[in-house]
Coordinates of C-alpha atoms in Angstrom, one line a residue:
X20 CA 0.0 0.0 0.0
X21 CA 1.4 3.4 -1.0
X22 CA 2.1 5.9 1.8
X23 CA 1.0 9.5 1.7
X24 CA 3.3 12.1 0.3
X25 CA 4.5 14.5 3.0
X26 CA 3.1 17.5 1.1
X27 CA -0.3 15.9 0.9
X28 CA -0.2 15.0 4.6
X29 CA 0.7 18.6 5.5
X30 CA -2.1 19.8 3.3
X31 CA -4.6 17.5 5.1
X32 CA -3.4 19.0 8.4
X33 CA -3.9 22.5 7.1
X34 CA -7.4 21.6 5.9
X35 CA -8.4 20.1 9.2
X36 CA -7.2 23.2 11.0
X37 CA -9.2 25.5 8.7
X38 CA -13.0 25.0 8.8
X39 CA -13.5 28.7 8.0
X40 CA -11.6 31.6 6.3
X41 CA -10.8 32.9 9.8
X42 CA -9.3 29.6 10.9
X43 CA -7.3 29.3 7.6
X44 CA -5.8 32.8 8.2
X45 CA -5.0 31.8 11.8
X46 CA -3.3 28.6 10.7
X47 CA -1.4 30.5 8.0
X48 CA -0.3 33.0 10.6
X49 CA 0.9 30.3 12.9
X50 CA 3.0 28.7 10.1
X51 CA 4.5 32.0 9.0
X52 CA 5.5 33.0 12.5
X53 CA 7.1 29.6 13.0
X54 CA 9.1 30.2 9.7
X55 CA 10.4 33.6 10.9
X56 CA 7.9 36.0 9.3
X57 CA 7.2 39.1 11.4
X58 CA 3.7 40.3 11.8
X59 CA 3.0 44.0 10.9
X60 CA -0.1 46.0 11.1
X61 CA -1.8 48.1 8.4
X62 CA -2.7 50.6 11.2
X63 CA 0.9 51.4 11.9
X64 CA 3.9 52.7 10.0
X65 CA 6.0 50.0 8.3
X66 CA 9.7 49.8 8.9
X67 CA 11.0 47.2 6.6
X68 CA 14.5 45.7 5.8
X69 CA 15.8 43.9 2.8
X70 CA 16.3 40.2 3.4
X71 CA 13.5 40.1 6.0
X72 CA 10.0 38.4 5.9
X73 CA 6.7 39.9 7.0
X74 CA 2.9 39.4 6.9
X75 CA -0.3 41.2 7.8
X76 CA -3.9 40.3 8.0
X77 CA -7.1 42.2 7.1
X78 CA -10.3 41.4 8.8
X79 CA -8.5 38.2 9.9
X80 CA -9.9 36.5 6.7
X81 CA -7.3 37.8 4.3
X82 CA -3.6 37.5 4.8
X83 CA -0.7 38.8 2.7
X84 CA 2.9 37.6 3.3
X85 CA 6.1 38.7 1.6
X86 CA 9.8 38.2 1.7
X87 CA 12.1 41.1 0.5
X88 CA 15.2 40.2 -1.5
X89 CA 18.5 41.5 -0.1
X90 CA 19.1 43.2 -3.5
X91 CA 15.7 44.8 -3.6
X92 CA 15.4 48.5 -4.4
X93 CA 12.3 50.6 -4.8
X94 CA 10.9 50.1 -8.3
X95 CA 11.8 46.4 -8.6
X96 CA 9.1 43.9 -9.2
X97 CA 6.9 41.7 -7.0
X98 CA 6.5 38.0 -7.7
X99 CA 3.1 37.0 -6.4
X100 CA 0.8 34.0 -6.0
X101 CA -2.8 35.0 -5.2
X102 CA -5.5 32.6 -4.0
X103 CA -8.5 32.8 -1.7
X104 CA -9.5 31.5 1.7
X105 CA -13.3 31.3 1.4
X106 CA -15.5 28.4 0.1
X107 CA -19.2 28.0 -0.5
X108 CA -21.0 27.3 2.8
X109 CA -24.1 28.1 4.9
X110 CA -23.7 31.1 7.2
X111 CA -25.8 31.7 10.3
X112 CA -28.3 34.5 9.9
X113 CA -28.3 37.5 12.3
X114 CA -31.6 36.2 13.7
X115 CA -31.3 32.5 13.4
X116 CA -34.0 31.3 15.8
X117 CA -36.4 29.0 13.9
X118 CA -39.0 26.9 15.7
X119 CA -41.5 24.8 13.8
X120 CA -43.1 21.4 14.0
X121 CA -41.6 20.7 17.4
X122 CA -38.0 21.3 16.3
X123 CA -35.4 23.9 17.0
X124 CA -33.8 24.9 13.7
X125 CA -31.0 27.4 12.8
X126 CA -31.7 29.9 10.0
X127 CA -28.8 30.1 7.5
X128 CA -27.9 32.0 4.4
X129 CA -26.3 30.4 1.3
X130 CA -22.8 31.8 0.6
X131 CA -21.5 31.3 -2.9
X132 CA -22.6 28.8 -5.4
X133 CA -22.6 25.6 -3.5
X134 CA -23.8 22.2 -4.5
X135 CA -26.4 22.5 -1.8
X136 CA -27.9 19.0 -2.2
X137 CA -24.6 17.6 -0.9
X138 CA -25.3 19.3 2.5
X139 CA -28.2 17.0 3.3
X140 CA -27.7 14.1 5.7
X141 CA -24.3 15.2 6.8
X142 CA -23.2 15.5 10.4
X143 CA -22.8 19.3 10.8
X144 CA -21.4 21.7 13.3
X145 CA -20.5 25.4 13.6
X146 CA -17.3 27.4 13.4
X147 CA -16.3 31.0 13.0
X148 CA -15.5 34.0 15.1
X149 CA -17.3 35.6 18.1
X150 CA -17.1 39.2 19.4
X151 CA -16.6 39.0 23.1
X152 CA -17.1 41.6 25.8
X153 CA -14.5 41.4 28.5
X154 CA -14.4 43.2 31.9
X155 CA -11.2 43.4 33.9
X156 CA -10.5 45.7 36.8
X157 CA -13.6 47.8 35.9
X158 CA -12.4 48.3 32.3
X159 CA -14.4 47.0 29.3
X160 CA -12.7 45.8 26.2
X161 CA -13.9 43.9 23.1
X162 CA -12.1 41.2 21.1
X163 CA -12.8 38.5 18.6
X164 CA -12.2 34.9 19.3
X165 CA -12.2 32.0 16.9
X166 CA -14.6 29.2 17.9
X167 CA -15.2 25.7 16.6
X168 CA -17.6 23.1 18.0
X169 CA -15.9 19.8 17.2
X170 CA -18.9 17.4 17.7
X171 CA -21.8 17.2 15.3
X172 CA -24.7 19.3 16.6
X173 CA -26.9 19.7 13.5
X174 CA -28.2 17.9 10.5
X175 CA -30.3 18.7 7.4
X176 CA -32.4 15.6 6.9
X177 CA -33.7 14.7 3.5
X178 CA -37.4 13.8 3.0
X179 CA -38.1 10.1 2.8
X180 CA -38.7 8.8 -0.7
X181 CA -42.1 7.5 0.5
X182 CA -43.2 11.1 0.9
X183 CA -41.5 12.4 -2.3
X184 CA -41.9 9.9 -5.0
X185 CA -40.8 12.4 -7.6
X186 CA -37.3 12.7 -6.1
X187 CA -36.1 9.9 -8.4
X188 CA -36.6 12.3 -11.3
X189 CA -34.4 14.9 -9.7
X190 CA -33.6 16.2 -6.2
X191 CA -34.6 19.9 -6.3
X192 CA -33.7 22.0 -3.3
X193 CA -35.5 25.1 -2.2
X194 CA -32.7 26.8 -0.4
X195 CA -35.0 28.9 1.8
X196 CA -37.4 26.2 3.0
X197 CA -35.4 23.0 2.8
X198 CA -31.9 24.1 3.7
X199 CA -32.5 24.7 7.5
X200 CA -30.4 22.6 9.9
X201 CA -32.2 20.8 12.8
X202 CA -30.5 21.7 16.1
X203 CA -32.8 20.0 18.7
X204 CA -36.4 19.1 19.5
X205 CA -38.4 21.8 21.3
X206 CA -38.9 19.7 24.4
X207 CA -35.2 19.2 24.9
X208 CA -34.7 22.9 24.2
X209 CA -37.2 23.9 26.9
X210 CA -35.4 21.8 29.4
X211 CA -32.1 23.5 28.6
X212 CA -33.7 26.9 28.8
X213 CA -35.2 26.2 32.2
X214 CA -31.8 25.2 33.5
X215 CA -30.2 28.3 32.1
X216 CA -32.8 30.5 33.8
X217 CA -31.5 29.3 37.2
X218 CA -28.3 31.3 36.5
X219 CA -27.4 34.8 37.9
X220 CA -30.4 37.1 37.9
X221 CA -28.5 40.1 36.6
X222 CA -27.7 38.4 33.3
X223 CA -31.2 37.3 32.5
X224 CA -32.3 40.6 30.9
X225 CA -29.4 40.7 28.4
X226 CA -29.7 36.9 27.8
X227 CA -33.4 37.2 27.1
X228 CA -32.6 39.8 24.4
X229 CA -30.2 37.4 22.8
X230 CA -32.7 34.5 23.1
X231 CA -35.1 36.4 20.8
X232 CA -32.5 36.1 18.1
X233 CA -30.9 32.7 18.7
X234 CA -31.8 29.6 20.5
X235 CA -30.4 29.5 24.1
X236 CA -28.9 26.0 23.5
X237 CA -27.0 27.4 20.5
X238 CA -25.7 30.4 22.5
X239 CA -24.6 28.1 25.3
X240 CA -22.7 25.9 22.9
X241 CA -20.9 28.9 21.4
X242 CA -20.2 30.4 24.8
X243 CA -18.6 27.2 26.0
X244 CA -16.2 27.3 23.0
X245 CA -15.4 31.0 23.6
X246 CA -14.9 30.4 27.3
X247 CA -17.4 33.0 28.3
X248 CA -21.0 33.4 29.5
X249 CA -23.7 33.7 26.8
X250 CA -24.3 37.3 27.8
X251 CA -20.6 38.0 27.0
X252 CA -21.3 37.4 23.3
X253 CA -21.8 40.7 21.5
X254 CA -22.0 39.3 17.9
X255 CA -20.7 36.5 15.8
X256 CA -19.9 35.3 12.2
X257 CA -20.5 31.6 12.1
X258 CA -20.9 29.1 9.3
X259 CA -22.1 25.5 9.1
X260 CA -19.2 23.0 8.7
X261 CA -19.0 19.3 8.0
X262 CA -17.5 17.3 10.9
X263 CA -15.9 14.7 8.7
X264 CA -12.1 15.1 8.7
X265 CA -10.0 15.6 5.5
X266 CA -7.9 12.6 4.6
X267 CA -5.9 10.8 2.0
X268 CA -7.9 8.0 0.5
X269 CA -8.5 5.8 -2.5
X270 CA -7.4 2.2 -3.1
X271 CA -3.8 3.5 -3.8
X272 CA -3.9 6.4 -1.4
X273 CA -3.8 8.7 -4.4
X274 CA -6.7 11.1 -3.6
X275 CA -7.4 13.7 -1.0
X276 CA -11.0 13.7 0.2
X277 CA -12.0 17.0 1.9
X278 CA -14.2 20.0 1.9
X279 CA -12.9 23.4 0.9
X280 CA -10.2 22.1 -1.5
X281 CA -11.4 25.1 -3.6
X282 CA -9.5 27.0 -2.6
X283 CA -7.5 26.0 0.5
X284 CA -5.4 23.6 -1.6
X285 CA -4.0 26.5 -3.6
X286 CA -3.7 28.7 -0.5
X287 CA -1.7 26.0 1.3
X288 CA 0.6 25.2 -1.7
X289 CA 1.4 28.8 -2.3
X290 CA 2.0 29.5 1.4
X291 CA 4.2 26.4 1.7
X292 CA 6.2 27.4 -1.4
X293 CA 6.9 30.9 0.0
X294 CA 8.0 29.5 3.3
X295 CA 10.2 26.8 1.8
X296 CA 11.7 29.2 -0.8
X297 CA 12.8 31.6 1.9
X298 CA 13.8 29.1 4.6
X299 CA 17.5 29.0 4.1
X300 CA 19.8 31.7 5.5
X301 CA 20.9 32.6 1.9
X302 CA 17.6 32.2 0.2
X303 CA 17.2 35.9 -0.4
X304 CA 20.8 36.9 -1.0
X305 CA 20.5 37.1 -4.8
X306 CA 16.9 38.1 -4.9
X307 CA 16.2 41.6 -6.3
X308 CA 12.4 41.4 -6.1
X309 CA 9.8 40.7 -3.4
X310 CA 8.2 37.3 -3.2
X311 CA 4.6 37.5 -2.0
X312 CA 1.5 35.4 -1.3
X313 CA -1.9 37.1 -1.1
X314 CA -4.8 35.0 0.2
X315 CA -8.1 36.9 -0.1
X316 CA -11.6 36.5 1.3
X317 CA -14.9 36.7 -0.6
X318 CA -13.8 35.3 -4.0
X319 CA -16.8 33.0 -4.1
X320 CA -19.2 36.0 -4.0
X321 CA -17.3 38.4 -6.4
X322 CA -14.4 39.8 -4.3
X323 CA -16.1 43.1 -3.8
X324 CA -15.3 43.8 -0.1
X325 CA -12.7 45.5 2.0
X326 CA -10.7 42.3 2.2
X327 CA -11.5 40.8 -1.2
X328 CA -9.3 40.9 -4.3
X329 CA -11.4 43.8 -5.6
X330 CA -10.2 45.9 -2.6
X331 CA -6.9 47.8 -2.7
X332 CA -5.3 45.4 -0.2
X333 CA -2.6 44.0 -2.5
X334 CA -2.0 47.3 -4.2
X335 CA -1.7 49.0 -0.8
X336 CA 1.0 46.4 0.2
X337 CA 2.9 47.0 -3.0
X338 CA 2.8 50.8 -2.5
X339 CA 3.8 50.7 1.2
X340 CA 6.7 48.3 0.5
X341 CA 7.9 50.6 -2.4
X342 CA 7.6 53.6 -0.2
X343 CA 9.6 52.0 2.6
X344 CA 12.6 51.7 0.3
X345 CA 12.2 55.0 -1.5
X346 CA 15.1 57.1 -0.6
X347 CA 13.3 60.2 -1.8
X348 CA 10.9 59.8 1.1
X349 CA 13.7 60.6 3.5
X350 CA 13.4 64.0 5.0
X351 CA 17.2 64.6 4.4
X352 CA 17.2 63.4 0.9
X353 CA 17.2 65.7 -2.1
X354 CA 13.9 65.5 -4.0
X355 CA 15.6 64.8 -7.3
X356 CA 14.6 61.2 -8.2
X357 CA 11.3 59.7 -9.2
X358 CA 8.4 59.8 -6.8
X359 CA 7.1 56.8 -4.9
X360 CA 4.1 56.7 -7.3
X361 CA 6.5 56.7 -10.3
X362 CA 8.5 53.9 -8.7
X363 CA 5.3 51.9 -8.0
X364 CA 4.2 52.3 -11.6
X365 CA 7.6 50.9 -12.7
X366 CA 7.4 48.1 -10.2
X367 CA 4.0 46.9 -11.3
X368 CA 5.2 46.5 -14.9
X369 CA 8.1 44.4 -13.6
X370 CA 5.8 42.3 -11.5
X371 CA 3.9 39.0 -12.1
X372 CA 0.9 37.4 -10.6
X373 CA 0.0 33.7 -10.5
X374 CA -3.7 33.6 -9.8
X375 CA -4.2 30.1 -8.3
X376 CA -7.7 28.7 -8.1
X377 CA -8.7 25.1 -8.5
X378 CA -9.5 23.7 -11.9
X379 CA -12.0 21.2 -13.3
X380 CA -10.6 17.8 -13.9
X381 CA -12.1 15.5 -16.5
X382 CA -15.0 13.6 -15.0
X383 CA -15.2 10.0 -16.2
X384 CA -19.0 9.9 -16.0
X385 CA -19.5 13.3 -17.7
X386 CA -16.7 13.4 -20.3
X387 CA -18.8 15.4 -22.7
X388 CA -18.6 18.4 -20.4
X389 CA -15.0 19.1 -21.4
X390 CA -13.7 20.4 -24.7
X391 CA -12.1 17.5 -26.6
X392 CA -8.5 18.9 -26.7
X393 CA -8.6 20.4 -23.2
X394 CA -9.3 17.7 -20.6
X395 CA -7.2 18.1 -17.5
X396 CA -6.4 14.9 -15.6
X397 CA -5.8 14.2 -12.0
X398 CA -2.0 13.7 -11.4
X399 CA -1.4 15.9 -14.5
X400 CA -0.1 18.9 -12.7
X401 CA -1.3 22.5 -12.5
X402 CA -3.8 23.6 -15.2
X403 CA -3.2 26.8 -17.2
X404 CA -6.6 28.4 -17.8
X405 CA -7.3 30.2 -21.0
X406 CA -10.4 32.2 -22.1
X407 CA -10.5 34.5 -25.1
X408 CA -13.2 36.6 -23.4
X409 CA -10.9 37.4 -20.5
X410 CA -12.7 35.4 -17.9
X411 CA -9.2 34.3 -17.2
X412 CA -6.2 36.7 -17.4
X413 CA -3.8 34.3 -19.1
X414 CA -2.0 35.5 -22.3
X415 CA 0.9 34.1 -24.4
X416 CA 3.6 35.8 -22.3
X417 CA 2.2 34.8 -18.9
X418 CA 1.5 31.2 -19.9
X419 CA 5.0 30.9 -21.5
X420 CA 6.6 32.1 -18.3
X421 CA 4.7 29.6 -16.1
X422 CA 5.2 26.8 -18.6
X423 CA 8.9 27.4 -19.0
X424 CA 9.4 27.1 -15.2
X425 CA 7.6 23.8 -15.2
X426 CA 9.7 22.4 -18.1
X427 CA 12.9 23.4 -16.4
X428 CA 12.0 21.1 -13.5
X429 CA 10.1 18.4 -15.4
X430 CA 6.9 19.3 -13.6
X431 CA 3.8 18.3 -15.6
X432 CA 1.5 21.1 -16.8
X433 CA -1.9 21.1 -18.5
X434 CA -4.2 23.5 -20.4
X435 CA -8.0 24.2 -20.0
X436 CA -10.5 26.0 -22.3
X437 CA -14.2 25.8 -21.6
X438 CA -16.5 24.5 -24.3
X439 CA -18.0 27.2 -26.5
X440 CA -21.5 26.2 -25.6
X441 CA -20.9 26.5 -21.8
X442 CA -20.4 29.5 -19.6
X443 CA -16.9 30.1 -18.2
X444 CA -16.2 30.7 -14.5
X445 CA -13.7 33.3 -13.4
X446 CA -11.1 34.0 -10.7
X447 CA -9.3 36.8 -8.9
X448 CA -7.0 36.9 -11.9
X449 CA -8.9 39.3 -14.1
X450 CA -9.9 41.4 -11.1
X451 CA -6.3 42.0 -10.1
X452 CA -4.9 42.2 -13.6
X453 CA -7.4 45.0 -14.6
X454 CA -7.3 46.7 -11.2
X455 CA -3.5 46.8 -10.7
X456 CA -2.2 46.4 -14.3
X457 CA 0.0 43.4 -13.4
X458 CA 0.9 40.5 -15.8
X459 CA -1.2 37.5 -14.8
X460 CA -1.5 33.8 -15.5
X461 CA -4.6 31.9 -14.2
X462 CA -3.8 28.4 -13.0
X463 CA -5.2 25.7 -10.7
X464 CA -4.8 22.1 -9.6
X465 CA -7.4 19.8 -11.1
X466 CA -10.2 18.5 -8.9
X467 CA -13.6 16.8 -9.0
X468 CA -16.8 17.7 -7.1
X469 CA -16.0 21.4 -7.0
X470 CA -18.3 23.3 -4.6
X471 CA -19.6 20.1 -3.0
X472 CA -19.4 19.7 0.8
X473 CA -16.9 17.0 0.0
X474 CA -14.4 17.4 -2.9
X475 CA -11.5 15.4 -4.2
X476 CA -8.1 16.0 -5.8
X477 CA -5.0 14.0 -6.3
X478 CA -2.1 13.7 -3.9
X479 CA 0.4 14.1 -6.8
X480 CA -1.1 17.5 -7.8
X481 CA -0.7 18.9 -4.3
X482 CA 3.0 18.0 -4.7
X483 CA 3.3 19.3 -8.3
X484 CA 1.6 22.6 -7.3
X485 CA 3.9 23.2 -4.3
X486 CA 7.0 22.4 -6.4
X487 CA 5.8 24.6 -9.3
X488 CA 5.1 27.6 -7.0
X489 CA 8.5 27.2 -5.2
X490 CA 10.4 27.1 -8.5
X491 CA 8.5 30.2 -9.6
X492 CA 9.6 32.0 -6.5
X493 CA 13.2 30.8 -6.9
X494 CA 13.6 31.5 -10.6
X495 CA 11.2 34.2 -11.8
X496 CA 13.6 37.1 -11.5
X497 CA 16.3 35.5 -13.7
X498 CA 13.8 34.2 -16.3
X499 CA 12.0 37.5 -16.6
X500 CA 15.2 39.3 -17.3
X501 CA 15.5 37.3 -20.5
X502 CA 12.1 38.3 -21.8
X503 CA 11.8 41.1 -24.3
X504 CA 8.4 42.9 -24.7
X505 CA 7.0 46.4 -25.3
X506 CA 10.2 47.9 -26.7

């Protein structure tokens, strides 16, 4: 029996630590700190040094990490891999309390374009972040805390075939009426409520306000995870999660079965590549650029948020790094050279973005859904995505650069074009390419069951993706110097 590749095993650990975008950022932060990256804040001035490594978070659901080459000067390029931390899911409504038919249910919103029928009959739980009120020595403060209820507490049961004979002709989901998780029965909920009312009298008034929005049993479960009382919860952002762990499977241990592979697989591979490409003492000695990974929230819903790829988050980072190394910003320097803005304009044209988002592998039972000459296979390496209508940002220059790096290391590479009679999805690639003006290639590891609660990809492709991204970080500067364009 084959043993799991260490990259795949590490990916599985990352997936199991990351039920939400918040947890994915938290796990990325832990790994970056362990690798010697220093956390900085967008709220503070940045004091950066060449040869050093840094990261910052925005909303704790987006994280941007970068390593500055020792030969970097303002105006040099940035070599970036961009991915996203979010996945389609069910999010708890601001008022989630639903009681009907003798059941306590939790009201949820659909987030993104999920395959919602796959959420039925799964053992479900909740995870996310909670805003907590803390009182210490008479002083009040507020903070967010990540929570995750490990055990299954909810389920969305399907209707028995005896009561829905037409289901054999197609399972149609009304996402408002049918997609409501069952938390408990009313009688058990009342017993819990009565037990809670025996608590401190002074907290009852506030607790009762909360009870109008959410079931007391739900609030108590969240409070237990947050290590506080229910009346200490000010607000929360929670989502429904599958309790089944990610794992390596298949008869030959060649697959990864997990939720959220789109797009935590690419987030992990790019993060690991940045860490590994800068781990040695001399890794950045000959680097004249900045190596960067940008993991954004809200890709699944269009990226239009303060922490999405449509925000200025990445451009802000490029600008602030450029400004930190701009000698003309010094109060004692003569203002004779180019401005920071001019240096940034030059830097962007010297930069390159790999937009990494999972790709559609050929499905053996639906082979007609792929264009005949573009059928990405599992184990076949990263897929370069092309679209003449600019749903992907790839062009001949950017695809050549990425393909050349693969060929130098004998890493497999594939191509994808959607059928002309089917709509084409998109990624953060066109958003950042058009918003920033940066050269971009759209790529992704092939997978099956995209947007299902349980997806699958190949162990080999996790390894290929990591190795490809690492080679890109190691060699882009030298390769780009050999390319002639726009002269």
